[in-house]
Every structure is written in structure tokens, then in C-alpha cells.
């Protein structure tokens, strides 16, 4: 009781959060049979005697899944278990065909890793306790009105990795940043499509709170059913508040499993299915232990791509980009790749980054495309930016040119030439048009001379209209001022 | 006609003296006449006649099993043919795939004669735990045929089939072979694919062969052995010399060359170094078994074998180690029988009740006992003390046996402590007593070693006695060669009276009591 009272007296609380994240590996086939893993097939279309658990059938280990798991473990800086074997976790559930789940209980493939996250401009290291490979279970669909339960075993046997963190996360923002960074890392590794809404990334958060500075951990609540990254942030925030409120009132936090309701934005207790589970894990006698040779591990390590954290750092340092720009370019691996390829073709980094992040992403998002769907090559990007830089086209025209490029994949220089979009930067050619505009708009000329600076803008616009936007705007500005003399003058 | 072996049938069929349907008819008639008394079969396939007729005549020279009827223990999956594993749980189960071992025989032209009786899920030593009643010994139907492959052993011994497959987890091929006076061979673990064998304990299970002669057993073994992409434990990591010899034998082992197979197997005893393991001649071994086996050993010695007594005291714990490992795996494998996807379902209001009722009704007492024991030894509070310890002890035991093979070619001993017990005598009471029937055979399973039981002679009760020969891993062909040498060398009085004229073959009153 005294602990409870002490907690109630505390004015400041801190949260202690850990995650268990399941990531579905994007292998073509299941972990122990050759059934496809594609999402969205009719129920039980992707099943065979092996994943249905028929007696006498034997598991055939998918070595690609082991490679993917190894890639993830190395990327997370884990120590690698060299002898891969599987254990059977026993429990009865209708969507678990063999009544055991193949997992790595005794020897996870990775241990003692870490993931660096960035929150509010500072970095933090989240320790990874372990990472293991296991098979997914199927799906039970409970019909309304107790009309029965249907079972879909398409997912049964699909390879997953489970990543378990140490309780190093202390805020909803960090929780979000952790999951985003983990998700991005998996994408960079090319081992999962990490779509939370399709269940290929599933996160459970373990949340507890305690008076700030207390060495004792509070009661742990496991929050399940988190199916979006913003949902995770909201759920963790809700749960922290709920627990703090309980403690402030002098009540206890019950250690339990709760579900997040995204619509109502709250957590509620889940019915406990098992009390004091004992999975009785035994070494699976049907899968031959698989030894990861040193040379193999080193080869996989050498083939690891640059990871998001390193890329952000490099983009800032090598190209002088802001943390924000580096973040945006890294968050979309293909966008970042396009950026770097464009720079290699000679595009100036900062302007290219701006173009990609505003005009290009806008175009892509508006149309629901992905980066690769747009047929503009890095060389063409460099060319477009060169056209702007050398003054051949204005920024405004460049936007038109970009639209044409995105639609057709044609070279920008060719578009500019065939469509006559070259900027008119010849003072002699423009001077005639300027004179014509002055003559045709005496009212505006007068307004300008009376000191209405706005009138100059109108006249510039008229010149641009005459030239169908091709006139060099700054030059037009200068020529008009020259022709009209200073505002407020005689 | 009665005592024809596989190889004899093969040459007759190859030469055109006999047609496959004649062979099948011969065996179906034998089954019809005497199986009601013996109960070797759970399912007899009349379709075999037509399948035999439909074989393509031009394959009769080239296919190794062309027209040979085969009986399969009913824990081998047969696509489209009911497979029960001797359990109510699978009483109506029709599997979607074929077991690889059977598939290889079938591709070789073999005809499936029927599915044979077994202890439920191969759990037992007398075929008395079968949900469908016991199998009786063709030599004396008051006695058991042993188990768990009792149906397959009885089928071959009674002349119902020239060849049968069984599974051997702790002796389930060698022990019934010994009780029924035939050859029962258990290969090195992993040499024959276990795909499609309903597991009892996967780390111990092997596919074994029953035949009336050693060369028949070898003939079948070389055809079913070898890596199978469907069974990772059979993946090709064979020692190259062994793989070459296996391939050579497989090439030779076609009907026209059966004599060559015999020649390759026949190596005599000279130079063979044999260890008699004291612990395998312990107090439990009955005088008649001891006498018969000792006589066999003396004769081998006289013919040039060097025999020496050794002691492996650790074998004393083999039974306990086996019980823990086997039941832990067995309990695990049996979880899938939950009434959800296949097999028996006893409807119930909720899913927990569905499991409970289905499993209560579907499993017999032996399966339940092993599930409970296996569950117990793997609970977190006993895991380290029992399960992990047993695994360590198993590895230690295996290394002790392996070390023996530095000095010896074979270990020799009785296959069973006694001759076949009377039906009902084992009683459904003492699992320890039951285990002792396997005590001499299970060390080979714990260590994954090849072993054969070959008839040594007969006890004073007139019942057959089996001699067990165990070799190091991948010495399968040497073990068979040694058994073949014994088969050739044994005195006439030690030869089993083959030809379906075994004692007790006359129809008896009372038929197949349960």
C-alpha cells in the first residue's frame, strides 16, 4: 500500500515502453512449404498438406526466409546465432493447424542489437533484446450472432520475424519514431512490405509508468491491435495518461492485456484466453539444424544496404541538406535514390531536393503513383535544373516542362525547343514588347508613377502574357522601371 | 508356389512364367483363407487385382517391383486409400498424398495389397493397442505378433505378402520380426524418407522392411533408400563411398541380376569383429532366447568371426531416456488431432469442449498415457531435469556406442528378451514391463544405427527367436551382408519352416478373439 501512496504523491511520472513487433517477411513462399504468401487470396486458397498440418508431412525450411531474418538481425546490430533451429511452441487454437507454432525459443537468430532513432532533433538508442524467426498462424473469422467461426489458413506458415526491444522508449513520440524507423529499416533491407493495414507489420506495446526517477518498474500493460503508426502513438499516449490518472487517484494499475480501439480512441481490457501459459517448447525434430557459415554471414553483412539513419547523416553532410530535407528524402527510399542519382548527373543538390520534395512528390501523390512510375530519368532532372540555372527557362516555365516530362518521359531541352518555351532574355526583343504594353495601359502607367508599386506587377504580368510566360521576369522588371522612370517622379 | 520370395517372384514374372494378377490372386486368396484368424490387415484391396492386370507388360523386365504385392503398415499415407494409424481418430481419414517409401515401390511397379494393423499411432509392443483389435502370431494365434508393426510382420510370416513396410521407433520392426520368424531391417536414421509416415517420435522414427529373406530385405531397402527433397532429414549428406555402393546395388538389383546382388551381399564371417554387449544379455533374457542366440554366435565364431564380450553400462538408462524423448515428441505430434481439419470430430458447443471430447474419444489409453507423460516431461518445471537431461544422455549414449565401432564391426545380441508373449499377457497395466520388450532394440534408435533382426532358430516353446545385428551409421549394407552370411550358414534346425506351413496354420476354433 505504501508504494501506492507514494505513487499518488508523485507529481511527475515517466513512462517505460517496450515493443514486440512482428514483421512478415516478403518471401515468395511460406516458411516450411511452397505455398505462395501473396495477400488477399480467397480463404484457404494458399494451403497444402504441409501447412494444414496433415500427419506424415514434413516441414521444408525456406532458406530465403533465414537469409531475410539474418539481414534484419545484422541491420539491427545483433549478435548472430550460428546454428539455426526451431522449437515448437504448443497450444491449442483452431487457426494453429499443428497445435504448435514453429519458432525460435531457445536460440533466436539475433540478440543484443540496437536501433537508433531521432526525435525532436536528438538521437536515442533503443536496445533490441532479441529477434527470432517464426511462422504465422491462420486467421479465425467469428461470424455474428454466434453463427460459428470460419478459419482461413492462407497466412498459416508465413514467415515472420519478431523483434523484442528493451523498455527503452519513454514517450509516445519515441514510440512513433521507433516504429517508423524500424519500418523504414525493413523497407531498406527489402525483406518486407511492412504494411500495417495488411498485417505485415504488427506491433504490441508494453506500457508502464512510474514516478520519475523511481528504480522500480510499474505494472506492465500490453496494448494490442495497433494497426497504424499514428494509432501506436495515440494508443501509447492514451495508455500513459490512463495509468498516470489511476496512480494519481491512488489506484493500482492492473497488469493485463488491453486492446486499442482506433475509432473510440481508447484501450479496453481483452478477455484473457489462457492463464499462466506454458508453451512447452521442444526442439523440432523434423527440421535439420541449419548452420550459418561465417563466410555466408559475412557475405550477407557486406550486401546490406545503407540504412536510413546513416543515409540521413550522409545526405546532410555530403550535400548540405537540412535535417528536414534529409529526413524526407530518406523516408522514401526511391525518392532518395532518385535524388542521389540526379546529383551524380550534375544537378545542384539543394534545388533538386526542393523540386523533388515539392513539385515531384505533389505530382506523384496527387495521382497516387509511386516514384518509379514517373518516367523522368536522373539525367533529365539534371538537365531541367541546368535549363533553369542557365536562364533558358524560368522557374514557372520549368513547372510546365516538368509536367510534360512526367507525362511523356521526353527530354526537357527537346520540350523547351519544340514548344518554343525558351526564355526571352534578349533586352532588345523585350524592349519592344515593354513599349507596347506601356502604350496600351496608360492607366496603370499613371498609377505606377503616382507611387502604386502594385501597378508595376500588373504591367509585368501583361508582358509575360504577351510572351506566353517566356520573358525573363527580372529583366522585364528592370526594363519596365527603366522605361517608366522612378515611381512618384515627374 | 507358397514360399516364393520377392526375388523369386520377380524372376518368374520377368520370364513370363507368372503374371502379376496371378501373384496378387495368390496372396488375396491366402488372406481370405487365414486373415480372419490373424487379423494382419485393417484393409485389403480387391482393387489390387485390377491394378495388377493394368500394369504395362513391357515394364516387366525393367521395373524392380513389377507385379510385386506389398503390404503397408497403416501409418504410411496412401493417397486416396484410408490410413488410420490404428486409431479411432483417423478411422475415416483418406490422405491426400503418398508416403515416399511407398511411392518408390509403386513407381517400381509394386501393387498395394492392403494396409496392416498396428498399435495405435505405433504406440505399443504387441499390436494390442490398435483401436481395431490385436493381430495374432501366425505361428501360434494365442500369441501376439509383436508390435507396433505386428500386422506387417504377421502378413509376411503368414504368407499374405512377400514384402511389407513397417516403422521402427524403438524396435517396432525388429521385435515383431523376431516374434514371427522373419527378417526385419531398420536402416540408419534418415536413410529412407519419413515423408508420409505418420510420426510417433520423429527423431527416432525410421522406415523398416519386412521380408522372408535377407536378400529380399536388401533388395527393397536399396530401392527405397536415398535422399528425398520432401524429407529434410534425408537430405543427401551420405558418405560418398556408401552412396556409390547404394547406387551400384540399385543398378544391379533388377530381376535379371538378383544373383549379383546376392554375391555382393555374401561376404562370410571371416575377419568380422563382433561385440557381445553384456547389457543386452541381461537377466530379463529368457533361457530359450539366450540359448538360441548363443548357439548362433558360436557357429559364427566357428566360421571365422571374432567375438568378444563388452560392457556398456550406460545402456541401463536407455529405456528411461527413450521414454522421455519418445513421449515428448509423441505428445507434440499428436496435438494436430483436434477435430478441426480432419479425422474424428466430436461436435461440442465451444472449441475447448470440441478438443476435449474429440481427443477423449479419439485416442486410446496408450496414446493418452504418452500424451500425459510427454506433456509432463516438457512442462517448464520438469523440462531441464527430465527432457534436456534425456537429450544429453541420448547424445552421450550414442557417442558410447559409436566409440565401440572403432574396435568392432557389429554388435550382436537377441532382438527380444523372450519369444512372443501370449495375447493379453502384457496386460494394459505396466508400461515398464512393456518397455522391457523393446529394451534390446531401442538403443539403435537412440543412436540412429542400422539394425536387423534375422531368425536365429527356435526356442523350446517352438517359437522363433530373433538375432539382432547392429552396425555403425551407414553400415546398412554391411549389416545386411552379415545377416545374409548368417542366413546362409545357419544349420537346418535354425531355419524357419517357411511356406505358409508355420505351426498353427490350420484353422482354429474361436477365430480372431479380441
PDB file of C-alpha atoms in Angstrom, chain B residues 21-150:
ATOM      1  CA  UNK B  21      -2.524 -60.846 -61.432  1.00  0.00           C
ATOM      2  CA  UNK B  22      -1.648 -64.462 -60.613  1.00  0.00           C
ATOM      3  CA  UNK B  23       0.649 -63.248 -57.867  1.00  0.00           C
ATOM      4  CA  UNK B  24      -1.955 -60.898 -56.464  1.00  0.00           C
ATOM      5  CA  UNK B  25      -4.619 -63.581 -56.639  1.00  0.00           C
ATOM      6  CA  UNK B  26      -2.355 -65.982 -54.774  1.00  0.00           C
ATOM      7  CA  UNK B  27      -1.947 -63.557 -51.876  1.00  0.00           C
ATOM      8  CA  UNK B  28      -5.550 -62.353 -51.788  1.00  0.00           C
ATOM      9  CA  UNK B  29      -6.622 -65.972 -51.506  1.00  0.00           C
ATOM     10  CA  UNK B  30      -4.201 -66.599 -48.674  1.00  0.00           C
ATOM     11  CA  UNK B  31      -5.508 -63.526 -46.883  1.00  0.00           C
ATOM     12  CA  UNK B  32      -9.131 -64.549 -47.389  1.00  0.00           C
ATOM     13  CA  UNK B  33      -8.399 -68.007 -46.012  1.00  0.00           C
ATOM     14  CA  UNK B  34      -6.466 -67.102 -42.902  1.00  0.00           C
ATOM     15  CA  UNK B  35      -6.542 -63.403 -42.081  1.00  0.00           C
ATOM     16  CA  UNK B  36      -9.843 -63.568 -40.200  1.00  0.00           C
ATOM     17  CA  UNK B  37      -7.852 -65.523 -37.645  1.00  0.00           C
ATOM     18  CA  UNK B  38      -4.654 -63.496 -37.738  1.00  0.00           C
ATOM     19  CA  UNK B  39      -6.028 -60.000 -38.332  1.00  0.00           C
ATOM     20  CA  UNK B  40      -2.882 -58.739 -40.002  1.00  0.00           C
ATOM     21  CA  UNK B  41      -4.830 -56.357 -42.250  1.00  0.00           C
ATOM     22  CA  UNK B  42      -7.009 -53.363 -41.485  1.00  0.00           C
ATOM     23  CA  UNK B  43      -7.815 -53.006 -45.164  1.00  0.00           C
ATOM     24  CA  UNK B  44      -7.440 -55.472 -48.020  1.00  0.00           C
ATOM     25  CA  UNK B  45      -7.565 -54.084 -51.516  1.00  0.00           C
ATOM     26  CA  UNK B  46      -9.511 -56.146 -54.028  1.00  0.00           C
ATOM     27  CA  UNK B  47      -8.599 -53.362 -56.471  1.00  0.00           C
ATOM     28  CA  UNK B  48      -5.092 -54.821 -56.449  1.00  0.00           C
ATOM     29  CA  UNK B  49      -6.254 -57.483 -58.937  1.00  0.00           C
ATOM     30  CA  UNK B  50      -7.226 -54.925 -61.487  1.00  0.00           C
ATOM     31  CA  UNK B  51      -4.175 -52.794 -60.835  1.00  0.00           C
ATOM     32  CA  UNK B  52      -2.004 -55.861 -61.421  1.00  0.00           C
ATOM     33  CA  UNK B  53      -3.808 -56.560 -64.684  1.00  0.00           C
ATOM     34  CA  UNK B  54      -3.343 -52.969 -65.782  1.00  0.00           C
ATOM     35  CA  UNK B  55       0.440 -52.984 -65.380  1.00  0.00           C
ATOM     36  CA  UNK B  56       2.147 -52.357 -68.706  1.00  0.00           C
ATOM     37  CA  UNK B  57       3.568 -55.657 -69.863  1.00  0.00           C
ATOM     38  CA  UNK B  58       6.662 -54.087 -71.393  1.00  0.00           C
ATOM     39  CA  UNK B  59       7.781 -52.940 -67.931  1.00  0.00           C
ATOM     40  CA  UNK B  60       8.040 -56.441 -66.563  1.00  0.00           C
ATOM     41  CA  UNK B  61      11.784 -56.682 -67.205  1.00  0.00           C
ATOM     42  CA  UNK B  62      12.781 -53.207 -66.193  1.00  0.00           C
ATOM     43  CA  UNK B  63      10.738 -52.238 -63.148  1.00  0.00           C
ATOM     44  CA  UNK B  64      12.261 -53.660 -59.949  1.00  0.00           C
ATOM     45  CA  UNK B  65       8.920 -54.399 -58.262  1.00  0.00           C
ATOM     46  CA  UNK B  66       6.826 -55.084 -61.319  1.00  0.00           C
ATOM     47  CA  UNK B  67       3.810 -57.071 -60.124  1.00  0.00           C
ATOM     48  CA  UNK B  68       5.037 -57.479 -56.546  1.00  0.00           C
ATOM     49  CA  UNK B  69       2.255 -57.152 -53.961  1.00  0.00           C
ATOM     50  CA  UNK B  70       3.232 -55.120 -50.928  1.00  0.00           C
ATOM     51  CA  UNK B  71       1.554 -54.695 -47.541  1.00  0.00           C
ATOM     52  CA  UNK B  72       1.970 -51.351 -45.787  1.00  0.00           C
ATOM     53  CA  UNK B  73       1.723 -50.629 -42.115  1.00  0.00           C
ATOM     54  CA  UNK B  74      -1.287 -48.383 -41.795  1.00  0.00           C
ATOM     55  CA  UNK B  75       0.749 -45.392 -40.694  1.00  0.00           C
ATOM     56  CA  UNK B  76       2.115 -44.902 -44.226  1.00  0.00           C
ATOM     57  CA  UNK B  77      -0.003 -42.399 -46.101  1.00  0.00           C
ATOM     58  CA  UNK B  78      -1.596 -43.784 -49.237  1.00  0.00           C
ATOM     59  CA  UNK B  79      -3.287 -41.239 -51.438  1.00  0.00           C
ATOM     60  CA  UNK B  80      -6.965 -41.973 -51.774  1.00  0.00           C
ATOM     61  CA  UNK B  81      -6.686 -45.066 -49.568  1.00  0.00           C
ATOM     62  CA  UNK B  82      -7.850 -44.823 -45.964  1.00  0.00           C
ATOM     63  CA  UNK B  83      -4.995 -44.576 -43.473  1.00  0.00           C
ATOM     64  CA  UNK B  84      -5.913 -44.998 -39.815  1.00  0.00           C
ATOM     65  CA  UNK B  85      -2.671 -45.372 -37.840  1.00  0.00           C
ATOM     66  CA  UNK B  86      -4.678 -47.897 -35.828  1.00  0.00           C
ATOM     67  CA  UNK B  87      -6.680 -45.098 -34.223  1.00  0.00           C
ATOM     68  CA  UNK B  88     -10.340 -44.112 -33.986  1.00  0.00           C
ATOM     69  CA  UNK B  89      -9.043 -40.619 -34.531  1.00  0.00           C
ATOM     70  CA  UNK B  90      -8.290 -41.421 -38.168  1.00  0.00           C
ATOM     71  CA  UNK B  91     -10.913 -44.088 -38.757  1.00  0.00           C
ATOM     72  CA  UNK B  92     -12.172 -42.294 -41.870  1.00  0.00           C
ATOM     73  CA  UNK B  93      -9.046 -40.405 -42.872  1.00  0.00           C
ATOM     74  CA  UNK B  94      -8.157 -40.565 -46.559  1.00  0.00           C
ATOM     75  CA  UNK B  95      -4.807 -38.848 -47.057  1.00  0.00           C
ATOM     76  CA  UNK B  96      -4.110 -36.504 -49.974  1.00  0.00           C
ATOM     77  CA  UNK B  97      -0.540 -37.750 -50.568  1.00  0.00           C
ATOM     78  CA  UNK B  98       1.561 -40.915 -50.741  1.00  0.00           C
ATOM     79  CA  UNK B  99       4.421 -41.754 -48.419  1.00  0.00           C
ATOM     80  CA  UNK B 100       7.713 -41.522 -50.305  1.00  0.00           C
ATOM     81  CA  UNK B 101       8.846 -45.057 -49.393  1.00  0.00           C
ATOM     82  CA  UNK B 102       5.633 -46.450 -50.801  1.00  0.00           C
ATOM     83  CA  UNK B 103       5.751 -44.129 -53.803  1.00  0.00           C
ATOM     84  CA  UNK B 104       9.176 -45.517 -54.706  1.00  0.00           C
ATOM     85  CA  UNK B 105       7.925 -49.088 -54.587  1.00  0.00           C
ATOM     86  CA  UNK B 106       4.835 -48.100 -56.565  1.00  0.00           C
ATOM     87  CA  UNK B 107       6.944 -46.382 -59.209  1.00  0.00           C
ATOM     88  CA  UNK B 108       8.899 -49.624 -59.328  1.00  0.00           C
ATOM     89  CA  UNK B 109       5.714 -51.442 -60.276  1.00  0.00           C
ATOM     90  CA  UNK B 110       4.587 -52.702 -56.853  1.00  0.00           C
ATOM     91  CA  UNK B 111       0.896 -53.267 -56.164  1.00  0.00           C
ATOM     92  CA  UNK B 112      -0.681 -52.185 -52.878  1.00  0.00           C
ATOM     93  CA  UNK B 113      -2.244 -55.268 -51.358  1.00  0.00           C
ATOM     94  CA  UNK B 114      -3.536 -53.683 -48.185  1.00  0.00           C
ATOM     95  CA  UNK B 115      -2.864 -51.754 -45.012  1.00  0.00           C
ATOM     96  CA  UNK B 116      -1.724 -53.637 -41.961  1.00  0.00           C
ATOM     97  CA  UNK B 117      -2.636 -53.443 -38.319  1.00  0.00           C
ATOM     98  CA  UNK B 118      -0.515 -51.636 -35.764  1.00  0.00           C
ATOM     99  CA  UNK B 119      -0.555 -50.355 -32.259  1.00  0.00           C
ATOM    100  CA  UNK B 120      -2.390 -47.041 -32.179  1.00  0.00           C
ATOM    101  CA  UNK B 121      -0.071 -44.421 -33.709  1.00  0.00           C
ATOM    102  CA  UNK B 122       2.649 -47.112 -33.441  1.00  0.00           C
ATOM    103  CA  UNK B 123       2.497 -46.855 -29.657  1.00  0.00           C
ATOM    104  CA  UNK B 124       2.816 -50.315 -28.256  1.00  0.00           C
ATOM    105  CA  UNK B 125       4.726 -53.573 -28.442  1.00  0.00           C
ATOM    106  CA  UNK B 126       2.024 -56.096 -29.311  1.00  0.00           C
ATOM    107  CA  UNK B 127      -0.451 -54.513 -31.747  1.00  0.00           C
ATOM    108  CA  UNK B 128      -2.942 -54.795 -28.893  1.00  0.00           C
ATOM    109  CA  UNK B 129      -3.410 -51.045 -28.548  1.00  0.00           C
ATOM    110  CA  UNK B 130      -4.852 -50.920 -32.063  1.00  0.00           C
ATOM    111  CA  UNK B 131      -8.339 -49.456 -31.949  1.00  0.00           C
ATOM    112  CA  UNK B 132      -9.349 -52.261 -34.291  1.00  0.00           C
ATOM    113  CA  UNK B 133      -8.262 -55.323 -32.305  1.00  0.00           C
ATOM    114  CA  UNK B 134      -4.991 -57.233 -31.946  1.00  0.00           C
ATOM    115  CA  UNK B 135      -3.004 -59.079 -34.579  1.00  0.00           C
ATOM    116  CA  UNK B 136      -2.137 -62.682 -33.812  1.00  0.00           C
ATOM    117  CA  UNK B 137       1.052 -64.577 -34.397  1.00  0.00           C
ATOM    118  CA  UNK B 138       0.788 -66.907 -37.405  1.00  0.00           C
ATOM    119  CA  UNK B 139       2.959 -69.446 -35.576  1.00  0.00           C
ATOM    120  CA  UNK B 140       0.533 -69.574 -32.691  1.00  0.00           C
ATOM    121  CA  UNK B 141      -2.557 -67.374 -32.713  1.00  0.00           C
ATOM    122  CA  UNK B 142      -2.761 -67.365 -28.943  1.00  0.00           C
ATOM    123  CA  UNK B 143       0.389 -65.251 -29.025  1.00  0.00           C
ATOM    124  CA  UNK B 144       0.965 -61.717 -30.176  1.00  0.00           C
ATOM    125  CA  UNK B 145       2.797 -60.894 -33.378  1.00  0.00           C
ATOM    126  CA  UNK B 146       4.625 -58.163 -31.503  1.00  0.00           C
ATOM    127  CA  UNK B 147       4.390 -54.530 -32.321  1.00  0.00           C
ATOM    128  CA  UNK B 148       3.936 -51.939 -33.222  1.00  0.00           C
ATOM    129  CA  UNK B 149       4.300 -53.235 -36.800  1.00  0.00           C
ATOM    130  CA  UNK B 150       2.653 -56.529 -35.845  1.00  0.00           C
TER     131      UNK B 150
END
